[in-house]
Amino acid sequence: MQFLFWCAQEHQDMRQVLLTRLPEFCSLHSLFWPGVPMVWVSTSSSLPWLVLDLPTVSDALKICARSVSTKFCVQLWAEGISVKHCLDNLAIFPFHEHKKLFDKESSYKVHVESYMRKLSQEDKVARIENITCLPVMGPVRLKDPDVTFAYMEFSGLDNNQLSEEPVKVMFGLLVGRGQRDKITRLNIRERKYIGNTTMDPQLALLMANLAKVEEGKMVMDPFVGTGSLLIAAAEFGGMVMGADMDKDTLHASTKPSRVGVKVRARGESLVANFEQYGLASKFGGVVVADFSQSPWRGSPWLDCIVTDPPYGIREVISRTQSQQYLLDQLVMDLLNFSVEQLVVGGRLAFWLPVIREEYNEKDLVPTHTALRLVADCEQVLSGHTSRRLLVMQRVEGKVGDGLASVSTKLGEYKDQFYLTPLAEKKLSEQGKGNLNMSQEMMEKFSNVAIAPVNVTQD
């Protein structure tokens, strides 16, 4: 059966969903069906949908029960390069094999979705009335119908250059919805305790999926902060714990980060966050610890490590000792720690800040012989900076077989982050363009639609 997963893309400026949905689907597929190859029917990082060939509706619902990228899932019945083409194909669909969907007792509605083109209610009704081959006999019910059909059309990616008529039209049976409601449930605006670097819940949930968190797995964040990544992992059933060397953050004794708030409310704490969402039973606690001097025993016991290490911009990279702790040294320690602590098959998911024009996978992606890169996704921060979400899987190999290999260029990120914008502004005022950026590079960044996504299937 072919199932179309219509994905949300409301954060196109940040390209959050565009960059992580392919790895998310690969991770979920390997979580539910390890060793079974994925059968892609249609996949593109630019289009708002993906199509998978799955044996049953139950299999599609498994993905829906975890996917944060998915808005809804449709069992695909017909498609075409125009409305007429799609409806002609729908007319020859074997409706007799789905008699229960069309009996007199089954109420129904047709959900209309149009990408990049807002449709009025009249437009939606016109499209529904144009579907004359659907042998429905039951009553229409807009709220909680027994059966929901989905009509989807696509007219292009550029809102300013949409075609007059759709260039892709699809129709099918809506079988399930994704976990978009969890983003609202974990909204940080209503969370009791947040800080300057609290992670957006959508990204935190996506990281949990990429790390293959599931019920009962041991999950750690060694730079836990206010616990946003652990909350997302606990939401998917993980047993979570964390560490951080900033005791004030762990004890909620820092200055409030909310605008206009001068004093923290009584009861703000990491534990209060988990209690707020009914996840206290999943929280194993936190430890005040210097990551460069790990207190953890040297044996594999973790299934997942999800973390957003400090970049030295909003949060200082530091050690308990006075020597400098550069980003490349931190990342090297993180990879070595992951090899030591993760079980074989366990995953590390972490953010790595980079200068965009200098980044390439060959030279700047950290490596270790016992870690395999399975996903490399970009979130654009500015014209010259971004951060990469790197996902690595622990493979066979002894801890002592080697150390992580990390480019020292990563340690220059902080200086380049501050210097480049100032220099670019100065050169711009002089009419000399952008620092270290050719005209071709400037056009590349100004016109970029989709950032590269590298995915390796298990």
C-alpha positions as a printed Julia matrix, in Angstrom:
458×3 Matrix{Float64}:
   0.0    0.0     0.0
   1.15   3.52   -0.75
   0.87   6.03    2.08
   1.36   9.74    1.62
   2.63  11.68    4.64
   1.78  15.37    4.33
   4.37  17.28    6.33
   4.23  20.62    8.12
   6.48  23.39    6.83
   5.5   26.4     8.86
   9.14  27.17    9.75
  10.5   27.56    6.24
  12.66  30.54    7.15
  14.53  28.32    9.62
  14.01  25.23    7.46
  13.53  23.15   10.58
  11.05  20.64    9.21
  12.56  20.53    5.74
  15.91  19.52    7.14
  14.88  16.83    9.57
  11.86  15.02    8.19
  13.77  12.61    5.91
  16.12  11.53    8.73
  13.13  11.36   11.06
  11.32   8.9     8.78
  14.47   6.82    8.34
  15.02   6.72   12.1
  11.42   5.76   12.87
  11.43   3.08   10.2
  14.61   1.53   11.62
  13.15   1.81   15.12
  10.01  -0.16   14.24
  11.44  -2.47   11.57
  15.2   -2.84   12.14
  17.02  -4.32    9.19
  14.03  -3.94    6.84
  14.78  -1.62    3.88
  12.54   1.39    3.42
  10.55   1.44    0.19
  10.31   5.05   -0.94
   7.75   5.77   -3.63
   8.32   9.52   -3.62
  10.73  11.56   -1.55
  12.04  15.07   -1.86
  13.35  17.55    0.69
  11.6   20.36   -1.17
   8.08  18.97   -1.58
   5.62  19.0     1.34
   4.9   15.27    1.19
   6.59  11.87    1.24
   5.19   8.58   -0.05
   6.14   5.23    1.49
   5.15   1.72    0.51
   4.02  -0.04    3.7
   2.28  -3.41    4.17
  -0.69  -2.24    6.25
  -2.51   0.77    7.66
  -1.27  -0.27   11.1
   2.31   0.24    9.92
   1.49   3.76    8.73
  -0.13   4.49   12.09
   3.06   3.45   13.89
   4.92   6.23   12.11
   2.08   8.69   12.75
   2.23   7.86   16.46
   5.78   9.24   16.59
   6.36  11.62   13.67
   6.53  15.3    14.58
   6.98  16.36   10.94
   3.73  14.74    9.8
   0.44  16.65    9.75
  -1.61  13.74    8.45
  -1.24  10.45    6.58
  -3.3    9.37    3.58
  -3.69   6.0     1.93
  -3.1    7.16   -1.62
  -5.85   6.22   -4.06
  -5.17   8.45   -7.04
  -2.82  11.17   -8.25
  -2.23  13.19  -11.38
  -0.47  16.17  -12.93
  -3.79  18.03  -13.14
  -7.22  17.93  -11.54
  -8.68  16.06  -14.49
  -5.83  13.58  -14.57
  -6.24  12.8   -10.87
 -10.04  12.47  -11.05
  -9.77  10.22  -14.11
  -7.45   7.94  -12.16
  -9.75   8.07   -9.14
 -12.7    7.0   -11.32
 -11.06   3.63  -11.97
 -10.16   3.01   -8.33
 -11.67  -0.28   -7.01
 -14.19   1.29   -4.61
 -15.96  -2.07   -4.25
 -13.03  -3.26   -2.11
 -13.89  -0.61    0.48
 -17.68  -0.97    0.73
 -17.83  -0.21    4.47
 -16.49   3.28    3.83
 -19.42   4.13    1.6
 -22.46   2.6     3.27
 -25.41   4.69    4.44
 -24.39   4.54    8.09
 -20.88   5.96    7.55
 -20.66   9.74    7.87
 -17.86  11.44    5.96
 -16.1   14.64    5.03
 -13.45  15.66    2.51
 -10.41  17.5     3.84
  -8.92  19.93    1.28
  -5.24  20.87    1.49
  -3.51  23.31   -0.87
   0.19  24.06   -0.54
   1.26  27.73   -0.79
  -2.21  28.8    -1.94
  -4.88  29.86    0.52
  -8.31  28.63   -0.51
 -11.57  30.23    0.51
 -14.39  28.08    1.81
 -16.11  28.51   -1.57
 -12.99  27.28   -3.35
 -12.83  24.21   -1.11
 -16.5   23.39   -1.67
 -16.05  23.74   -5.43
 -13.2   21.24   -5.38
 -15.21  18.79   -3.3
 -18.24  19.04   -5.58
 -15.97  18.36   -8.55
 -15.28  14.86   -7.18
 -18.34  13.17   -8.66
 -17.01   9.6    -8.86
 -16.87   9.04   -5.11
 -19.72   6.56   -4.31
 -20.57   7.98   -0.89
 -24.05   7.28    0.49
 -23.78   8.36    4.11
 -24.34  11.84    5.61
 -21.79  14.63    5.64
 -20.44  15.38    9.1
 -17.74  18.01    9.45
 -16.94  17.2    13.07
 -15.73  13.7    13.99
 -16.95  11.88   10.87
 -16.59   8.12   10.52
 -14.52   8.52    7.36
 -12.3   11.37    6.18
 -11.08  11.65    2.62
  -8.25  13.99    1.63
  -7.86  16.08   -1.5
  -4.42  17.67   -1.9
  -3.08  19.98   -4.55
   0.32  21.52   -5.24
   1.01  24.53   -7.47
   4.69  25.23   -6.83
   7.23  26.2    -4.18
   7.52  29.92   -4.87
   4.53  31.85   -3.54
   5.2   34.59   -6.1
   5.35  32.24   -9.07
   2.58  29.72   -8.54
   1.02  28.12  -11.58
  -2.6   29.04  -12.3
  -3.63  25.39  -12.14
  -2.23  22.73   -9.8
   0.7   20.74  -11.18
   0.09  17.86   -8.77
  -3.23  16.63   -7.37
  -3.7   13.66   -5.02
  -6.65  11.97   -3.35
  -7.01   9.25   -0.76
  -8.29   8.05    2.58
  -7.02   9.92    5.63
  -5.87   7.22    8.06
  -4.04   9.11   10.79
  -2.39  12.28   12.08
   1.1   13.03   13.31
   2.2   14.27   16.71
   2.01  18.0    16.06
  -0.1   18.39   19.21
   2.95  17.54   21.32
   4.6   20.77   20.15
   1.72  22.73   21.66
   1.66  20.55   24.76
   5.36  21.25   25.45
   5.18  24.93   24.52
   7.97  26.75   26.37
   5.86  29.89   26.79
   3.77  27.99   29.31
   6.61  25.95   30.79
   7.36  26.66   34.43
  11.13  26.85   34.16
  13.08  28.03   31.1
  16.45  29.63   30.42
  18.29  31.54   27.71
  19.04  28.44   25.67
  15.91  26.35   26.24
  15.34  24.33   23.06
  12.23  24.78   20.95
   9.93  21.77   21.62
   9.61  20.89   17.95
  13.36  20.53   17.52
  13.65  18.72   20.84
  11.0   16.18   19.8
  12.65  15.7    16.41
  15.98  15.06   18.13
  14.33  12.41   20.29
  13.04  10.68   17.17
  16.41  10.89   15.42
  18.05   9.39   18.52
  15.44   6.58   18.42
  14.22   7.19   21.95
  11.52   4.77   23.01
   9.88   3.35   26.12
  12.39   2.29   28.75
  15.57   3.46   26.98
  18.22   5.26   29.04
  18.74   8.82   27.76
  21.29  11.39   28.89
  21.98  15.06   28.17
  25.46  15.96   29.49
  24.73  19.67   28.97
  21.22  19.53   30.33
  20.54  23.21   31.12
  16.81  23.53   31.85
  16.08  20.03   30.58
  14.19  20.75   27.35
  15.76  17.85   25.43
  15.11  15.44   28.27
  11.46  16.51   28.49
  11.0   15.6    24.82
  12.77  12.27   25.33
  10.58  11.5    28.35
   7.49  12.36   26.29
   8.41   9.4    24.07
   8.99   7.08   27.01
  12.71   7.48   27.69
  14.16   7.22   31.19
  16.14  10.44   31.36
  18.92  12.03   33.37
  21.4   14.83   32.82
  24.43  16.74   33.98
  25.69  20.3    33.84
  28.46  22.22   35.54
  26.24  25.28   36.05
  24.74  24.55   39.45
  22.73  27.79   39.39
  20.87  26.62   36.28
  20.24  23.19   37.76
  18.9   24.77   40.96
  16.88  27.44   39.07
  18.71  30.24   40.87
  19.75  32.19   37.77
  18.1   35.42   36.66
  14.76  34.94   34.85
  15.01  34.88   31.06
  11.42  35.9    30.39
  10.97  39.49   29.24
   9.85  41.82   32.02
  10.25  39.21   34.77
  12.77  40.17   37.46
  12.25  37.43   40.02
  11.69  33.74   39.41
   8.35  32.36   40.52
   8.24  30.11   43.52
   8.49  26.48   42.59
  10.45  26.92   39.35
  12.77  23.93   38.9
  13.74  21.11   36.58
  11.58  18.71   38.55
   8.61  21.11   38.27
   8.88  20.94   34.46
   8.58  17.16   34.46
   5.75  17.28   36.97
   3.95  19.85   34.81
   3.77  17.36   31.93
   3.14  14.26   34.04
   6.61  12.9    33.29
   8.13  12.89   36.79
   8.36   9.1    36.79
  10.7    9.29   33.77
  13.11  11.75   35.41
  16.16  10.19   37.01
  17.7   13.43   38.21
  20.68  15.62   37.33
  24.29  15.85   38.47
  26.51  18.91   38.82
  29.57  17.83   36.85
  32.34  19.17   34.63
  32.02  17.33   31.33
  35.78  17.48   30.72
  36.21  15.46   33.92
  33.43  12.93   33.52
  32.18  11.31   36.74
  30.49   8.43   34.91
  31.79   4.89   34.99
  33.51   3.69   31.82
  31.08   1.08   30.57
  28.2    1.1    28.05
  24.85   1.73   29.75
  23.18   4.5    27.73
  20.88   3.99   24.74
  20.72   7.63   23.64
  22.64  10.84   24.17
  20.84  14.02   23.08
  22.49  17.34   23.7
  23.07  20.91   22.59
  26.59  21.78   23.81
  27.44  25.42   24.57
  28.88  27.34   21.62
  30.46  30.12   23.66
  27.96  32.72   22.33
  25.04  32.84   24.78
  26.44  30.24   27.16
  30.13  30.16   28.05
  32.2   27.08   27.27
  34.1   26.45   30.47
  35.78  23.96   32.76
  36.07  23.89   36.5
  39.77  24.46   35.97
  41.01  27.73   34.55
  42.36  26.51   31.19
  40.53  27.33   27.96
  38.02  24.77   26.69
  37.59  25.26   22.94
  34.64  23.92   20.98
  36.75  21.36   19.1
  38.03  19.98   22.42
  34.49  19.78   23.78
  33.26  17.91   20.68
  36.19  15.51   20.89
  35.32  14.78   24.52
  31.65  14.31   23.55
  32.44  11.71   20.88
  34.86   9.83   23.11
  32.34   9.92   25.94
  29.61   8.58   23.63
  31.77   5.69   22.44
  32.48   4.78   26.05
  28.92   5.13   27.4
  26.63   4.07   24.52
  25.6    0.49   23.92
  26.15  -0.83   20.4
  23.3    0.53   18.29
  22.82   3.5    20.63
  22.72   6.99   19.16
  24.26  10.39   19.78
  22.36  13.45   18.49
  23.94  16.86   18.99
  24.15  20.35   17.5
  27.39  21.67   16.0
  27.72  25.4    15.12
  29.61  26.16   11.9
  30.54  28.95    9.5
  28.53  28.06    6.42
  31.03  28.9     3.69
  33.71  26.85    5.43
  31.66  23.77    6.23
  32.04  20.55    4.32
  31.34  17.03    5.47
  34.75  15.7     4.49
  36.82  18.08    6.64
  34.63  19.4     9.44
  32.32  16.56   10.46
  33.8   14.99   13.62
  34.51  11.27   13.31
  35.29   8.23   15.41
  35.92   4.68   14.24
  33.19   3.41   16.58
  30.58   5.96   15.48
  28.76   5.99   12.14
  27.19   9.2    10.85
  23.53   8.58   10.0
  22.22  12.13    9.54
  23.64  15.61    8.99
  21.0   18.37    8.89
  21.45  22.12    8.67
  19.54  24.85   10.47
  20.44  28.22    9.0
  21.07  30.9    11.63
  22.29  33.77    9.43
  23.9   34.44    6.08
  27.23  33.1     7.3
  26.41  30.83   10.25
  24.35  27.74   10.85
  24.27  24.77   13.12
  24.32  21.15   12.06
  22.29  18.47   13.76
  24.61  15.47   13.64
  23.31  12.0    14.47
  25.79   9.17   15.01
  25.23   5.52   15.82
  27.5    3.4    18.0
  28.93   0.51   16.02
  31.17  -2.4    16.95
  34.58  -1.31   18.13
  36.53  -1.2    21.35
  36.74   1.99   23.37
  40.52   1.94   23.24
  40.73   1.47   19.47
  41.11   5.2    18.85
  40.07   8.72   19.75
  37.72  11.08   17.98
  39.04  13.12   15.08
  37.87  16.75   15.26
  39.07  19.71   13.17
  40.64  22.55   15.14
  38.71  24.95   12.86
  35.65  24.28   15.01
  37.44  26.0    17.88
  37.48  29.24   15.84
  33.7   29.47   15.6
  33.22  31.98   18.41
  35.77  34.45   17.0
  34.36  34.15   13.48
  30.8   34.5    14.76
  31.58  37.9    16.29
  34.11  39.23   13.78
  32.4   38.34   10.55
  29.17  40.36   11.01
  31.13  43.43   12.15
  33.53  43.21    9.24
  30.7   42.56    6.79
  28.86  45.64    8.05
  31.98  47.79    7.72
  32.69  46.57    4.2
  29.04  46.98    3.27
  29.14  50.61    4.37
  32.19  51.05    2.16
  30.37  49.46   -0.75
  32.73  46.49   -0.85
  30.25  43.68   -0.32
  30.45  40.81    2.16
  33.57  39.54    3.89
  34.99  36.34    2.38
  31.94  35.92    0.15
  32.12  36.0    -3.61
  29.22  37.23   -5.69
  28.43  33.62   -6.5
  28.38  32.72   -2.81
  26.18  35.7    -1.96
  23.68  34.67   -4.64
  23.8   31.1    -3.37
  22.82  32.14    0.14
  20.22  34.69   -0.95
  18.48  32.27   -3.29
  18.88  29.05   -1.37
  15.6   27.16   -1.04
  16.63  23.87    0.46
  19.72  23.18    2.54
  21.44  19.82    2.01
  20.36  16.83    4.01
  22.58  13.78    4.3
  20.86  10.62    5.51
  22.23   7.12    5.9
  19.71   4.34    6.33
  20.41   1.64    8.92
